[in-house]
mmCIF file of C-alpha atoms in Angstrom:
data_model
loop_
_atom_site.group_PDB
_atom_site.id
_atom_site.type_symbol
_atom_site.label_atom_id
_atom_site.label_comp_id
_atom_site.label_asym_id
_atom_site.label_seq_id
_atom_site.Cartn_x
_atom_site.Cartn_y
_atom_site.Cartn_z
ATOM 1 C CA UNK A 1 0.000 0.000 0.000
ATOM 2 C CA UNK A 2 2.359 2.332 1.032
ATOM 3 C CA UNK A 3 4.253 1.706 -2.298
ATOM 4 C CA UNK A 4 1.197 2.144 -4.501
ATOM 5 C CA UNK A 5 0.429 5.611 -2.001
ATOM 6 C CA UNK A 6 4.172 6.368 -3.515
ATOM 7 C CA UNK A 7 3.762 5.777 -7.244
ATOM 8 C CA UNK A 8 -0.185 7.409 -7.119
ATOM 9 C CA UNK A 9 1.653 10.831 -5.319
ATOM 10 C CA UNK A 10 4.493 10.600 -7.825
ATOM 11 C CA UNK A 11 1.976 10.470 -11.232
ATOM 12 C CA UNK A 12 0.056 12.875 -9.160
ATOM 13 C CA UNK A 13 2.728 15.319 -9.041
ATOM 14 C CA UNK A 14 4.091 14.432 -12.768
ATOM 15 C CA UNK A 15 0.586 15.147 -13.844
ATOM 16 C CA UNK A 16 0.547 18.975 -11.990
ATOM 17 C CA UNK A 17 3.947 19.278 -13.904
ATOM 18 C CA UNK A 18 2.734 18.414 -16.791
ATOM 19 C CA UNK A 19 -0.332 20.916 -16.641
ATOM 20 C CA UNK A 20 1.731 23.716 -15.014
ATOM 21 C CA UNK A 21 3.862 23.038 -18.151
ATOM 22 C CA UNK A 22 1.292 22.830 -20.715
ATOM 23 C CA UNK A 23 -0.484 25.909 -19.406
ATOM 24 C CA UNK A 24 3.075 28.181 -19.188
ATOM 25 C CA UNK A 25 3.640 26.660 -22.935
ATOM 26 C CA UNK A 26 -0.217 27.961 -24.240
ATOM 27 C CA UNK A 27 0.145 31.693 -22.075
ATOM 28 C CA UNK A 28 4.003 31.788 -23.920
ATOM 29 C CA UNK A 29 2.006 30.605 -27.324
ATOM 30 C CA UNK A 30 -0.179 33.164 -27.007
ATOM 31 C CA UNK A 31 1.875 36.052 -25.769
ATOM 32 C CA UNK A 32 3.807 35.390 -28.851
ATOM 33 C CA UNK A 33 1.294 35.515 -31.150
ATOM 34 C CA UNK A 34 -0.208 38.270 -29.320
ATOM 35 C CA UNK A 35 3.221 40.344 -29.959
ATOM 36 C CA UNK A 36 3.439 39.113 -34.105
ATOM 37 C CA UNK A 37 -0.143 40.317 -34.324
ATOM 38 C CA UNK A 38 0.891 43.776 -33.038
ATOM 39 C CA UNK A 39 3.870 43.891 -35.186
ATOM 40 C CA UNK A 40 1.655 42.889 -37.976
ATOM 41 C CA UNK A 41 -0.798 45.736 -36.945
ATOM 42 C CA UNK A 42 2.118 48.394 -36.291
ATOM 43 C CA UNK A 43 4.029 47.385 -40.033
ATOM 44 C CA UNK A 44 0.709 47.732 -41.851
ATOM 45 C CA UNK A 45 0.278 51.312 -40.563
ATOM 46 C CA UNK A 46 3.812 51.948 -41.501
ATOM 47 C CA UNK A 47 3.318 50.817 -45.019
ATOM 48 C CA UNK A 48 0.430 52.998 -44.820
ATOM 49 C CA UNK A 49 1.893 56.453 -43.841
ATOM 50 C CA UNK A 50 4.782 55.148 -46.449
ATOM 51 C CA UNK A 51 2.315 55.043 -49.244
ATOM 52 C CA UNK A 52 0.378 57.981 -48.186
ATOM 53 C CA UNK A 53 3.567 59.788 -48.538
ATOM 54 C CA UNK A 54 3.054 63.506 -47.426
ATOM 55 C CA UNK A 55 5.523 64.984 -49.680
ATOM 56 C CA UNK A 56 4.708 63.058 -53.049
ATOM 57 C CA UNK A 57 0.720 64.303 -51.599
ATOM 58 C CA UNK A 58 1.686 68.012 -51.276
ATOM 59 C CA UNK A 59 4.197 67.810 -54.346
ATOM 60 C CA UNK A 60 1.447 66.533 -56.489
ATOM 61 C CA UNK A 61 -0.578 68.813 -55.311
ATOM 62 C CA UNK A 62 1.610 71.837 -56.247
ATOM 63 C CA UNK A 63 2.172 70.454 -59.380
ATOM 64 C CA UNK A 64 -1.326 70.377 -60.371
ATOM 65 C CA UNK A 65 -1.660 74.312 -58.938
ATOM 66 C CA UNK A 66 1.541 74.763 -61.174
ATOM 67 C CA UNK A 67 -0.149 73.716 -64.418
ATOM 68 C CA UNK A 68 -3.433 75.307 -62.951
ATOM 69 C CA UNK A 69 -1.276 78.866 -62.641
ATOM 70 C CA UNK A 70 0.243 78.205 -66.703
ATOM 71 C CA UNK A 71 -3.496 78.028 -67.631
ATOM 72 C CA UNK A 72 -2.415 74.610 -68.766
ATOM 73 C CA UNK A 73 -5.915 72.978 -67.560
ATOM 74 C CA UNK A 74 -5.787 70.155 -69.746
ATOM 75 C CA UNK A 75 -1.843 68.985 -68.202
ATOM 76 C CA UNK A 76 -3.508 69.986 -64.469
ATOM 77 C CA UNK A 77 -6.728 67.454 -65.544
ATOM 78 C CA UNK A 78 -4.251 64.727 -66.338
ATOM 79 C CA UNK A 79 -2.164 64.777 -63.399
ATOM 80 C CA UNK A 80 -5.506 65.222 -61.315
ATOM 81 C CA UNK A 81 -7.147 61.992 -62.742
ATOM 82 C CA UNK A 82 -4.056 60.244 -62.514
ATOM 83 C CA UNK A 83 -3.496 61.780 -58.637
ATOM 84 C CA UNK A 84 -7.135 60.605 -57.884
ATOM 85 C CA UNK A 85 -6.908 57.009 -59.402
ATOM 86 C CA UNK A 86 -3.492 56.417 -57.121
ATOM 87 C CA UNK A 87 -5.096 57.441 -54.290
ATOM 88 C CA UNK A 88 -7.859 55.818 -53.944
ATOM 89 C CA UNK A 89 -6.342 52.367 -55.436
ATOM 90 C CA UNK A 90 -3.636 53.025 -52.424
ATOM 91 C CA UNK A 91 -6.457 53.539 -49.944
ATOM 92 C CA UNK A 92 -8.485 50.403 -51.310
ATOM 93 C CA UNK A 93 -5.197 48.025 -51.174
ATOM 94 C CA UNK A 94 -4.265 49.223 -47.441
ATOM 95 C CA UNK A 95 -7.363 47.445 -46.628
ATOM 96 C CA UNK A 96 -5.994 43.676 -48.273
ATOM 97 C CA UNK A 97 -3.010 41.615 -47.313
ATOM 98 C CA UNK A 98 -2.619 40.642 -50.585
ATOM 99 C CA UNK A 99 -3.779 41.948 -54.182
ATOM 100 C CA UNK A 100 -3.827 40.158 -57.250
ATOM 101 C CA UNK A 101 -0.367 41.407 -59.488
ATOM 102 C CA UNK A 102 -2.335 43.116 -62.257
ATOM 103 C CA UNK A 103 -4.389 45.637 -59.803
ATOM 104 C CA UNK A 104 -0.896 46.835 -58.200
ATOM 105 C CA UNK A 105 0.834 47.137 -61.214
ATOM 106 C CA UNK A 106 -1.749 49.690 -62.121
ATOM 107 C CA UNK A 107 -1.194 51.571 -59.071
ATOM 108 C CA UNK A 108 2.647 51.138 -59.459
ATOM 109 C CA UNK A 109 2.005 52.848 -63.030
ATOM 110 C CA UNK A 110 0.288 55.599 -61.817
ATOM 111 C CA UNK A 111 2.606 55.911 -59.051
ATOM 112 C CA UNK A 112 5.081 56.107 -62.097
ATOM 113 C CA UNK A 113 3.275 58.556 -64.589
ATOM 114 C CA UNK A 114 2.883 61.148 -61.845
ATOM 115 C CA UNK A 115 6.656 61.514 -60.239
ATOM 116 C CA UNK A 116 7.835 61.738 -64.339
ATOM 117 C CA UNK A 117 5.697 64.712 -64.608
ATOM 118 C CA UNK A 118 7.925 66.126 -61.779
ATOM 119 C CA UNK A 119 11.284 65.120 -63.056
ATOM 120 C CA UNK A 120 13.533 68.081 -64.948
ATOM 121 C CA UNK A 121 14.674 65.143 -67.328
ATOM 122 C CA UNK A 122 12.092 63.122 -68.476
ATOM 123 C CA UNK A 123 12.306 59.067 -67.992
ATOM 124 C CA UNK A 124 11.055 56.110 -69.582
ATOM 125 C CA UNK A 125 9.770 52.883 -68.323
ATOM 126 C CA UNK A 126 8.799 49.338 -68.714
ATOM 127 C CA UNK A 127 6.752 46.534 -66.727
ATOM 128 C CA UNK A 128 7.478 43.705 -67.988
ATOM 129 C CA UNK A 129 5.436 40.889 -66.760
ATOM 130 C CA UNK A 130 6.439 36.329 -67.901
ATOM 131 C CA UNK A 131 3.608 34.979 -70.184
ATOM 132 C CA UNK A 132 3.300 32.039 -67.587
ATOM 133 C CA UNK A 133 2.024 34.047 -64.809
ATOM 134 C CA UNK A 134 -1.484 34.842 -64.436
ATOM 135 C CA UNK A 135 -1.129 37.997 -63.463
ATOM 136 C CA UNK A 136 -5.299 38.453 -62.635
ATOM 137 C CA UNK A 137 -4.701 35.750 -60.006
ATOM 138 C CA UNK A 138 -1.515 35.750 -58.638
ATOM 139 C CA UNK A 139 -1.708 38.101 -55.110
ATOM 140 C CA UNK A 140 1.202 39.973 -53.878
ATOM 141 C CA UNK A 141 1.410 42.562 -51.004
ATOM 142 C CA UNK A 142 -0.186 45.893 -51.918
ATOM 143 C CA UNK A 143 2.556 48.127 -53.229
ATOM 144 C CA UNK A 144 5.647 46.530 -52.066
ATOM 145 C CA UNK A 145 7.819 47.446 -55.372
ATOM 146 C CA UNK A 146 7.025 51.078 -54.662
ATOM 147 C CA UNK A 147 9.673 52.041 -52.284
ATOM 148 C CA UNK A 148 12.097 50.703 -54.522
ATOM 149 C CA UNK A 149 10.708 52.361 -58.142
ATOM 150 C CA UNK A 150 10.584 55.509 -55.686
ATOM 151 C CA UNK A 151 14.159 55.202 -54.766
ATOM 152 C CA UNK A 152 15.130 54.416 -58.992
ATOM 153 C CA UNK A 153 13.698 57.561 -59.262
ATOM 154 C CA UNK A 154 14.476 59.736 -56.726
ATOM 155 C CA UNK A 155 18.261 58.274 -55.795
ATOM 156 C CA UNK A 156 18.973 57.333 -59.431
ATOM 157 C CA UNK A 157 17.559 59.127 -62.263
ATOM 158 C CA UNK A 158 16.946 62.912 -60.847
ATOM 159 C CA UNK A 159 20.607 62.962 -60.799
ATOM 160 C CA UNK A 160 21.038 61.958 -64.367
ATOM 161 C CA UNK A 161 22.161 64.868 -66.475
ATOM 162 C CA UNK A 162 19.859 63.298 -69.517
ATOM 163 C CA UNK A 163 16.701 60.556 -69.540
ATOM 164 C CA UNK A 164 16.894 57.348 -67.640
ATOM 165 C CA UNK A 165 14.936 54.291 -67.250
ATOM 166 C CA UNK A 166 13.354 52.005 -65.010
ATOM 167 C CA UNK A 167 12.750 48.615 -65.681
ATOM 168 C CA UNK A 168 10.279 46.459 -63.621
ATOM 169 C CA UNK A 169 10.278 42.290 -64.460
ATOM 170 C CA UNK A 170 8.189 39.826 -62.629
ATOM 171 C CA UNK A 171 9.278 36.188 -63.333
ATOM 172 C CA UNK A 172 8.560 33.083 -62.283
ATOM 173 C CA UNK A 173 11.226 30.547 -60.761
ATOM 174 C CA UNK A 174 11.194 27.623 -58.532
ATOM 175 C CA UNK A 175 8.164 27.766 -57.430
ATOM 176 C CA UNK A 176 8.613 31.559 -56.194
ATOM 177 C CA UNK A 177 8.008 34.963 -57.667
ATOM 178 C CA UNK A 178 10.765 37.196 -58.343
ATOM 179 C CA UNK A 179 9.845 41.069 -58.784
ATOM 180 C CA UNK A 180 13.157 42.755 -60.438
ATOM 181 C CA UNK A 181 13.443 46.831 -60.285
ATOM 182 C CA UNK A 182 16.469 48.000 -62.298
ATOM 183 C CA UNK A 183 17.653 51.330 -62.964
ATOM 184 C CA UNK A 184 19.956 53.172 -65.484
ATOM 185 C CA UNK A 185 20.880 56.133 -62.960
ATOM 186 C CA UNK A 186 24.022 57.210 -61.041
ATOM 187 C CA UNK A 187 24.177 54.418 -58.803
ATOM 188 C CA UNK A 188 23.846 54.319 -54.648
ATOM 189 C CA UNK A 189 27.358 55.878 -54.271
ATOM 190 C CA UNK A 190 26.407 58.976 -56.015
ATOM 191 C CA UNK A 191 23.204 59.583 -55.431
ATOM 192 C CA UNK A 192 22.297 63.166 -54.978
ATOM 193 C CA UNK A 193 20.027 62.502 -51.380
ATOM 194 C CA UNK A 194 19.963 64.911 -48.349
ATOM 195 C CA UNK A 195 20.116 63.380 -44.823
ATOM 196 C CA UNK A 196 15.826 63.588 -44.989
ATOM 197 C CA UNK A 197 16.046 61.629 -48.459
ATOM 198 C CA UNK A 198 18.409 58.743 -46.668
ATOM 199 C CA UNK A 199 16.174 58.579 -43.663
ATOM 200 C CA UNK A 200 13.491 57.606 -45.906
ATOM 201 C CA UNK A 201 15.124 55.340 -48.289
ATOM 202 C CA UNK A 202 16.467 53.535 -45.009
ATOM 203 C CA UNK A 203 12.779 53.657 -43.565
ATOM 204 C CA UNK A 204 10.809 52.059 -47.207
ATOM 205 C CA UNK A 205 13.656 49.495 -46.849
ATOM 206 C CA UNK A 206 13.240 49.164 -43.318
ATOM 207 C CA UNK A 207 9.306 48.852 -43.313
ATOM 208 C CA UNK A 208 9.750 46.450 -46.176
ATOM 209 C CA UNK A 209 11.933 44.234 -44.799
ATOM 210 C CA UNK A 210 9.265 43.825 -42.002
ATOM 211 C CA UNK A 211 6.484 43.213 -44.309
ATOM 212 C CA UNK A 212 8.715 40.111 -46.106
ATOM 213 C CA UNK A 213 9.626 38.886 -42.357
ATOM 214 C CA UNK A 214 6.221 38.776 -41.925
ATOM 215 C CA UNK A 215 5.265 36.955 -45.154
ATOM 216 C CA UNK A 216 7.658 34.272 -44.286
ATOM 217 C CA UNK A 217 6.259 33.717 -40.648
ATOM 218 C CA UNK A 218 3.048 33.559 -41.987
ATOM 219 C CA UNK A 219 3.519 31.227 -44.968
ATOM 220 C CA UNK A 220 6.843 29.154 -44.385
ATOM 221 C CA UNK A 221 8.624 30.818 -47.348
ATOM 222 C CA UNK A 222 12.136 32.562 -47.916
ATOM 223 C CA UNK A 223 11.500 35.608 -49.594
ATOM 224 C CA UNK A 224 14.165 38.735 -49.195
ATOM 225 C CA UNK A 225 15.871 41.379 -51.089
ATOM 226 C CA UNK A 226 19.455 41.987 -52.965
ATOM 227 C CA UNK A 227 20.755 45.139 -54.153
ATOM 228 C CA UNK A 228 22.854 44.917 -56.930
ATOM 229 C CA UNK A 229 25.131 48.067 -58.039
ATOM 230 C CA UNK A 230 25.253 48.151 -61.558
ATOM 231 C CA UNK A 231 27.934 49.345 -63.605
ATOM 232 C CA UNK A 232 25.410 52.049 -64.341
ATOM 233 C CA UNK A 233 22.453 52.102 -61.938
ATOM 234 C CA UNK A 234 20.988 49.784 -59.558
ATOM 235 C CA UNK A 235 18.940 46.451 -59.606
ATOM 236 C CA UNK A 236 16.949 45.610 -56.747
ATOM 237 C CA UNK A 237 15.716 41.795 -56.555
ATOM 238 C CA UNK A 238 12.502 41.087 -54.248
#
């Protein structure tokens, strides 16, 4: 008896060690995904204030007044439309994880047609998308090439003495989706940025290194990003 008293008291206590255990594993469980979920939260309002932009807003903005001033109504109703159309396709696609590939390449092009309005050397550009992806039903984050075409254009071609280019591929390899922004501008080293313009290159690449972390958690991939300096330009590969 005594013996069986000893063996009952010792699964007795295993048992409260294995609950205590259990229940500190579920309360760390859930802090954790309590903490991802605020991350989560805190990156998508990043992204947001990122794409709502206030300077490319007020720039735009000015722009339009600019034309408006010339008497140049019909240039001020282009940019308008155009200003319109990207801001209400970024407000729609804030509210979605993921978009299919066609909708945000719209955006991105709109993104694109307004800041070469602004340029003192006009630039060309081409989206160049592989015949064997389905580009109605293949979702991506909202806008996560934009940071990068920003940068082509604001690092890299503004500081070109005569047009650039940006060049935007989206292939298909290996089961994974690779989004390639290149550039024919003056490179990293010599771009022409202020200490505001570096803090905010540094912050898109920041913001969207936290939105791939994110998409890897969430769907046991290996995404990322490489930089490439180019003999002339840069080539970014997401």
């Amino acid at each position: 008896r005594a013996s069986l008293s000893g063996v009952g008291g010792l699964l007795l206590g295993a048992a409260w060690v294995f609950v205590f255990y259990k229940r500190s594993r579920d309360a760390e469980a859930r802090k954790k995904e309590a903490e991802f979920q605020s991350h989560v939260a805190d990156t998508e309002m990043k992204v947001m204030r990122l794409q709502m932009n206030p300077h490319f807003i007020f720039n735009s903005l000015n722009a339009i007044s600019d034309y408006i001033a010339r008497n140049d109504h019909q240039a001020a109703d282009l940019y308008l439309t155009k200003f319109a159309k990207v801001m209400r396709m970024i407000l729609e696609n804030s509210e979605q994880q993921e978009v299919p590939l066609e909708e945000d390449l719209k955006a991105l092009t709109l993104y694109i047609q307004l800041e070469s309005l602004r340029l003192t050397h006009p630039f060309a550009y081409e989206i160049i998308v592989d015949s064997d992806i389905d580009a109605a039903n293949t979702l991506i984050p909202p806008l996560i090439l934009q940071p990068f075409v920003e940068n082509s254009i604001w690092h890299g071609l503004s500081g070109k003495q005569s047009a650039g280019k940006i060049t935007i591929r989206v292939q298909k390899a290996a089961n994974m989706l690779f989004c390639v922004v290149e550039d024919d501008g003056v490179g990293r080293q010599t771009a022409p940025a202020g200490d505001t313009g570096i803090r905010k290159k540094s912050l898109g690449m920041k913001i969207t290194k936290s939105r791939i972390d994110i998409i890897n958690k969430m769907k046991q991939t290996n995404a990322g990003v490489e930089l490439i300096d180019l003999e002339e330009g840069t080539r970014v590969v997401l």
